[in-house]
Coordinates of C-alpha atoms and ligand atoms in Angstrom, one line a residue:
M1 CA 0.0 0.0 0.0
Q2 CA 2.9 2.3 0.8
K3 CA 4.2 1.8 -2.7
Q4 CA 0.8 2.5 -4.2
I5 CA 0.6 5.8 -2.3
L6 CA 4.1 6.9 -3.4
E7 CA 3.1 6.0 -7.0
I8 CA 0.0 8.2 -6.7
K9 CA 2.2 11.0 -5.4
K10 CA 4.6 10.6 -8.3
N11 CA 1.9 10.6 -10.9
A12 CA 0.1 13.5 -9.3
I13 CA 3.2 15.6 -9.2
E14 CA 3.9 14.8 -12.8
E15 CA 0.5 15.7 -13.9
I16 CA 0.6 18.9 -11.9
E17 CA 3.8 19.9 -13.7
K18 CA 2.2 19.1 -17.0
A19 CA -0.9 21.1 -16.4
Q20 CA -1.1 24.1 -18.8
D21 CA -3.8 26.1 -17.2
A22 CA -6.0 26.5 -14.1
K23 CA -8.7 24.3 -15.6
S24 CA -6.5 21.2 -16.1
L25 CA -4.9 21.8 -12.7
N26 CA -8.3 21.6 -11.2
E27 CA -9.0 18.4 -13.0
V28 CA -5.8 16.9 -11.4
K29 CA -6.9 18.1 -8.0
I30 CA -10.3 16.3 -8.4
K31 CA -8.6 13.2 -9.8
Y32 CA -6.3 12.8 -6.7
L33 CA -7.8 14.7 -3.8
G34 CA -11.5 14.8 -4.7
K35 CA -14.2 12.8 -2.9
K36 CA -13.8 10.0 -5.4
G37 CA -10.1 10.7 -5.9
E38 CA -7.4 8.1 -5.9
L39 CA -5.8 9.1 -2.6
T40 CA -9.2 9.4 -0.9
S41 CA -10.2 5.9 -2.0
I42 CA -7.0 4.5 -0.6
L43 CA -7.7 6.0 2.8
R44 CA -11.2 4.5 2.7
G45 CA -9.6 1.0 2.5
M46 CA -7.6 1.7 5.7
G47 CA -10.0 -0.3 7.7
A48 CA -8.6 -3.5 6.3
L49 CA -5.1 -2.7 7.6
S50 CA -3.6 -4.1 10.8
P51 CA -3.4 -1.7 13.8
E52 CA 0.4 -1.4 13.4
E53 CA 0.1 -0.5 9.7
R54 CA -2.7 2.0 10.1
P55 CA -0.7 4.9 11.6
I56 CA 2.2 4.4 9.2
I57 CA -0.1 4.5 6.2
G58 CA -2.2 7.2 7.7
N59 CA 0.8 9.5 8.2
L60 CA 2.2 8.7 4.8
S61 CA -1.1 9.4 3.1
N62 CA -1.5 12.7 5.0
E63 CA 2.0 13.7 4.1
V64 CA 1.4 12.9 0.4
R65 CA -1.9 14.7 0.5
G66 CA -0.1 17.8 1.9
D67 CA 2.6 17.5 -0.8
I68 CA 0.1 17.3 -3.6
E69 CA -1.9 20.2 -2.2
K70 CA 1.2 22.3 -1.9
A71 CA 2.3 21.5 -5.5
I72 CA -1.2 22.4 -6.7
N73 CA -1.2 25.7 -4.8
D74 CA 2.3 26.6 -6.1
K75 CA 1.2 25.9 -9.6
Q76 CA -2.0 27.9 -9.1
N77 CA 0.1 30.8 -7.8
K78 CA 2.3 30.6 -10.8
F79 CA -0.8 30.8 -13.1
D80 CA -2.2 33.7 -11.2
K81 CA 1.1 35.6 -11.5
Q82 CA 1.3 34.9 -15.2
A83 CA -2.2 36.1 -15.7
L84 CA -1.5 39.3 -13.8
Q85 CA 1.7 39.9 -15.7
K86 CA -0.2 39.5 -19.0
K87 CA -2.9 41.9 -17.9
I88 CA -0.3 44.5 -16.9
E89 CA 1.4 44.2 -20.2
E90 CA -1.8 44.5 -22.1
E91 CA -3.0 47.4 -20.2
T92 CA 0.1 49.6 -20.3
I93 CA -0.7 53.3 -20.9
D94 CA 1.1 55.1 -23.6
I95 CA 1.5 58.5 -22.1
T96 CA 2.9 59.8 -25.3
L97 CA -0.4 59.3 -27.2
P98 CA -2.2 62.5 -27.9
G99 CA -5.3 63.0 -25.7
T100 CA -8.9 63.3 -26.8
K101 CA -9.6 67.0 -27.4
I102 CA -12.3 68.5 -25.1
K103 CA -14.5 70.9 -27.0
R104 CA -14.6 74.2 -25.2
G105 CA -17.4 76.6 -25.5
S106 CA -16.6 80.2 -26.3
K107 CA -18.2 83.4 -25.3
H108 CA -20.8 84.8 -27.7
P109 CA -19.5 88.0 -29.4
V110 CA -22.4 90.0 -28.1
N111 CA -21.5 88.9 -24.5
R112 CA -17.9 89.9 -25.1
V113 CA -19.0 93.3 -26.2
I114 CA -21.2 93.7 -23.1
E115 CA -18.3 92.8 -20.9
E116 CA -16.0 95.1 -22.6
I117 CA -18.4 98.0 -22.5
E118 CA -19.1 97.4 -18.8
D119 CA -15.4 97.3 -18.0
L120 CA -14.8 100.5 -19.9
F121 CA -17.6 102.4 -18.3
V122 CA -16.8 101.1 -14.8
S123 CA -13.3 102.4 -15.4
M124 CA -14.8 105.8 -16.0
G125 CA -16.8 105.7 -12.7
Y126 CA -20.2 104.5 -14.0
D127 CA -22.5 102.0 -12.2
V128 CA -23.7 98.9 -14.1
I129 CA -27.5 98.7 -13.6
A130 CA -29.9 96.0 -14.6
G131 CA -33.6 96.4 -15.3
P132 CA -36.6 94.1 -16.1
E133 CA -37.2 92.8 -19.6
L134 CA -41.0 92.6 -18.8
E135 CA -41.6 96.3 -18.4
T136 CA -44.5 98.6 -17.8
D137 CA -45.8 101.1 -20.3
E138 CA -45.0 103.7 -17.7
F139 CA -41.3 103.1 -17.6
C140 CA -40.8 102.1 -21.2
F141 CA -42.6 105.2 -22.6
E142 CA -44.5 107.5 -20.3
R143 CA -41.7 108.5 -18.0
L144 CA -39.5 109.0 -21.0
N145 CA -41.7 111.7 -22.3
L146 CA -43.8 109.5 -24.6
P147 CA -47.4 109.8 -23.4
K148 CA -50.0 107.4 -24.8
G149 CA -50.9 108.4 -28.3
H150 CA -47.6 110.1 -28.9
P151 CA -46.6 109.7 -32.6
A152 CA -43.1 108.7 -31.7
R153 CA -44.4 105.5 -30.1
D154 CA -44.8 104.3 -33.7
M155 CA -41.0 104.2 -34.0
Q156 CA -41.0 101.1 -31.8
D157 CA -43.5 98.4 -32.5
S158 CA -44.1 96.7 -29.2
F159 CA -45.0 93.3 -27.8
Y160 CA -47.8 94.1 -25.3
I161 CA -48.6 91.4 -22.8
T162 CA -51.5 93.3 -21.2
N163 CA -52.6 96.9 -21.6
E164 CA -50.0 97.8 -19.1
Y165 CA -47.1 95.3 -19.5
L166 CA -44.9 94.9 -22.5
L167 CA -41.5 93.4 -23.4
R168 CA -39.2 96.5 -23.2
T169 CA -38.5 98.0 -26.6
Q170 CA -35.5 99.9 -25.3
T171 CA -33.1 99.8 -22.4
S172 CA -33.9 103.5 -21.9
S173 CA -36.6 102.3 -19.5
V174 CA -33.8 101.8 -17.0
Q175 CA -33.1 105.5 -17.2
A176 CA -36.4 106.3 -15.6
R177 CA -36.0 103.4 -13.1
T178 CA -32.6 104.6 -12.0
M179 CA -33.6 108.2 -11.5
L180 CA -36.7 107.3 -9.6
A181 CA -34.9 104.7 -7.4
N182 CA -32.3 107.3 -6.5
T183 CA -34.3 108.9 -3.7
E184 CA -31.4 111.0 -2.6
K185 CA -31.4 112.6 -6.0
T186 CA -27.6 112.4 -6.2
P187 CA -25.7 112.6 -9.5
I188 CA -26.0 109.5 -11.7
R189 CA -23.5 107.8 -14.0
M190 CA -24.9 104.5 -15.2
I191 CA -25.0 102.1 -18.0
C192 CA -27.4 99.2 -18.6
A193 CA -26.9 96.5 -21.2
G194 CA -29.6 93.9 -21.9
K195 CA -32.2 92.4 -24.1
T196 CA -34.9 94.3 -25.9
Y197 CA -37.8 93.3 -28.0
R198 CA -39.7 94.7 -31.0
R199 CA -42.4 93.4 -33.3
E200 CA -40.2 93.4 -36.4
D201 CA -41.0 91.0 -39.2
D202 CA -38.7 91.8 -42.0
A203 CA -35.6 89.9 -43.1
T204 CA -33.1 92.3 -41.7
H205 CA -34.4 92.8 -38.1
S206 CA -34.8 90.4 -35.2
H207 CA -37.6 90.5 -32.7
Q208 CA -35.1 90.3 -30.0
F209 CA -31.8 92.2 -29.9
G210 CA -29.5 93.8 -27.4
Q211 CA -29.0 97.4 -26.3
V212 CA -26.9 99.4 -24.0
E213 CA -28.1 102.6 -22.4
G214 CA -26.0 105.3 -20.7
L215 CA -27.1 108.1 -18.5
V216 CA -25.2 110.9 -16.8
I217 CA -27.0 113.4 -14.5
D218 CA -25.3 116.0 -12.4
K219 CA -25.8 119.4 -10.8
K220 CA -26.3 122.2 -13.3
E221 CA -23.2 124.0 -12.0
R222 CA -21.1 120.9 -13.0
N223 CA -22.3 121.7 -16.5
V224 CA -22.5 118.2 -18.1
S225 CA -22.6 119.4 -21.7
L226 CA -22.8 118.2 -25.3
A227 CA -19.0 118.3 -25.3
D228 CA -18.9 115.7 -22.5
L229 CA -21.4 113.6 -24.4
K230 CA -19.2 113.8 -27.5
G231 CA -16.0 113.1 -25.7
T232 CA -17.6 110.1 -23.9
L233 CA -19.0 108.6 -27.1
E234 CA -15.6 109.1 -28.8
V235 CA -13.8 107.2 -26.1
F236 CA -16.5 104.5 -26.2
V237 CA -16.4 104.0 -29.9
K238 CA -12.6 104.2 -30.4
K239 CA -11.9 101.9 -27.5
L240 CA -14.4 99.4 -28.5
I241 CA -14.3 99.4 -32.2
G242 CA -10.9 100.8 -33.1
K243 CA -8.9 104.0 -32.7
N244 CA -9.2 104.9 -36.4
S245 CA -13.0 105.0 -36.3
E246 CA -14.5 108.4 -37.0
L247 CA -17.7 109.7 -35.5
R248 CA -20.3 112.0 -37.1
F249 CA -23.0 113.6 -35.0
R250 CA -26.3 114.3 -36.9
P251 CA -29.2 116.2 -35.4
S252 CA -32.1 113.8 -34.9
Y253 CA -35.2 113.4 -32.7
F254 CA -35.8 111.3 -29.6
P255 CA -38.6 112.1 -27.2
F256 CA -36.3 111.8 -24.1
T257 CA -33.5 114.1 -25.3
E258 CA -33.4 117.6 -26.5
P259 CA -31.3 118.3 -28.6
S260 CA -30.9 114.8 -29.9
Y261 CA -28.2 113.3 -32.1
E262 CA -27.7 110.2 -34.1
V263 CA -24.0 109.2 -34.2
D264 CA -22.6 107.6 -37.3
V265 CA -19.3 105.7 -37.3
S266 CA -17.1 105.3 -40.4
C267 CA -17.8 102.0 -42.1
F268 CA -15.6 99.1 -40.8
K269 CA -15.7 97.3 -44.1
C270 CA -14.6 100.1 -46.5
N271 CA -13.1 102.5 -44.0
G272 CA -15.4 105.2 -45.1
K273 CA -14.9 104.9 -48.9
G274 CA -18.4 103.6 -49.6
C275 CA -19.5 100.0 -50.1
N276 CA -22.7 97.9 -50.1
L277 CA -22.7 97.5 -46.3
C278 CA -22.8 101.3 -45.7
K279 CA -25.0 101.8 -48.8
Q280 CA -22.1 103.7 -50.4
T281 CA -22.2 106.5 -47.8
G282 CA -19.1 105.5 -45.8
W283 CA -21.0 105.8 -42.6
I284 CA -23.1 103.5 -40.4
E285 CA -25.6 104.8 -37.9
V286 CA -24.6 103.4 -34.5
L287 CA -25.9 105.5 -31.6
G288 CA -28.7 107.6 -30.4
S289 CA -28.0 110.3 -27.9
G290 CA -28.7 113.7 -26.6
I291 CA -29.2 116.1 -23.6
V292 CA -31.8 114.7 -21.2
H293 CA -35.1 116.3 -21.8
P294 CA -36.4 118.5 -18.9
N295 CA -39.7 116.6 -18.9
V296 CA -37.8 113.3 -18.3
L297 CA -35.9 114.9 -15.4
K298 CA -39.1 116.3 -13.9
M299 CA -41.2 113.1 -14.3
N300 CA -38.5 111.1 -12.5
G301 CA -38.0 113.4 -9.6
Y302 CA -35.1 115.6 -10.7
N303 CA -35.5 119.4 -10.9
P304 CA -34.5 120.5 -14.4
E305 CA -33.5 123.9 -13.0
E306 CA -30.9 122.2 -10.8
Y307 CA -29.9 119.1 -12.7
G308 CA -28.9 118.3 -16.3
G309 CA -27.1 115.5 -18.2
F310 CA -26.8 113.4 -21.3
A311 CA -28.0 110.0 -22.4
F312 CA -27.1 107.6 -25.2
G313 CA -28.2 104.2 -26.4
T314 CA -27.0 101.8 -29.0
G315 CA -27.5 98.3 -30.4
L316 CA -25.2 95.6 -29.2
E317 CA -25.3 93.5 -32.3
R318 CA -24.2 96.4 -34.4
L319 CA -21.3 97.1 -32.1
A320 CA -20.3 93.4 -32.3
M321 CA -20.4 93.5 -36.1
F322 CA -18.2 96.6 -36.1
K323 CA -15.8 95.2 -33.6
Y324 CA -15.3 91.8 -35.2
G325 CA -16.0 92.7 -38.8
I326 CA -19.1 90.5 -39.1
P327 CA -20.9 91.4 -42.3
D328 CA -24.3 89.9 -41.6
M329 CA -26.2 90.3 -38.3
R330 CA -27.9 86.9 -38.8
Y331 CA -24.6 85.1 -37.9
L332 CA -25.1 86.4 -34.4
Y333 CA -28.4 84.6 -34.0
A334 CA -27.7 81.3 -35.8
N335 CA -25.6 79.7 -33.1
D336 CA -23.4 78.0 -35.7
I337 CA -20.5 76.5 -33.8
R338 CA -18.2 77.2 -36.7
F339 CA -18.9 80.9 -36.4
L340 CA -18.9 81.1 -32.7
S341 CA -15.6 79.1 -32.2
Q342 CA -13.8 81.8 -34.2
F343 CA -14.1 84.1 -31.2
D344 CA -12.3 81.8 -28.9
R345 CA -9.0 83.7 -28.8
K346 CA -10.1 86.8 -30.7
E347 CA -9.2 89.2 -27.9
E348 CA -5.5 88.5 -28.1
E349 CA -5.4 89.0 -31.8
I350 CA -7.0 92.4 -31.8
Ligands
DAH401 N1 -33.7 104.1 -27.0 C1 -33.4 104.6 -28.3 C2 -33.7 103.5 -29.3 O1 -34.0 102.4 -29.0 C3 -31.9 104.9 -28.4 C4 -31.6 106.1 -27.6 C5 -31.6 107.3 -28.3 C6 -31.3 106.0 -26.3 C7 -31.2 108.5 -27.6 C8 -30.9 107.2 -25.6 C9 -30.9 108.4 -26.3 O2 -30.6 107.2 -24.3 O3 -30.6 109.5 -25.6 O4 -33.8 103.8 -30.5

């Protein structure tokens, strides 16, 4: 029986050595150590042995069992190590490979213009004010010297929500709000940029567009004059659009200013020579402006005998077109990524 056990050990060790993978190793394990395995069945026959032989055979078979188990475990560890090694090799990361590019968004040109205008005016001591887009007739028109039935209301086709509420047609409404909110009636220097809405239905106008409004009010003795307005708008246009831009003031009419001016800027496309963009005139109308009308001051709590000032307003899309040389306003609304991504690093190039 001893011989038989040693024979089993020899065969088992041989087969363990030959095993190529975990599966065949397991088969060897079952064959020798399993419930019906060769070593197990030998142990079952121990009952037939003499009492002297029993411990000898018992010890031997336990020893052999231990040896086989150890050989199997060693082999299994070897397989595990190989598998791990293979996995590590297969999964090596090549850090020299180029990464996947992350698509970054970029600021819309109109938002860039807003930020730049705000920075510029803040540097000149202005406050940045916000007002509601859903506005009342009172603030959008009446307090700006445009009573109901005033013919100049026709200049701005409006989206009325009720008889009283409308989507603001101009950021000028924030002029009235700022004056009225300033209960101390101290001097004002403010700008307000934001969305405005008009009922436009032709191909070259959008129902929603951006405006920026500026208002300066100070004591009469400080003499805020047309010269200050002119100087301010010159700094504004030249800083924002380019130092070679030229400005032209044309007398005009706005209900909230008297006198009123429209300001033209030399065409960015042809530099004032005349092209299809400026309709061969060399100029493009950019701003509305003027000296704040005494009625507006009065209606919003400022005594026109004591206070005076200027106001101006302009369209943000038009400024963005000038600044970036965009020939068609529709690009600003289309949200075409090919267009928008061009403004990614524009600032540095200008
Ligand atoms: N609100 C005017 C518009 O939408 C623009 C404007 C003109 C604003 C003259 C002003 C101003 O403050 O003084 O056409």
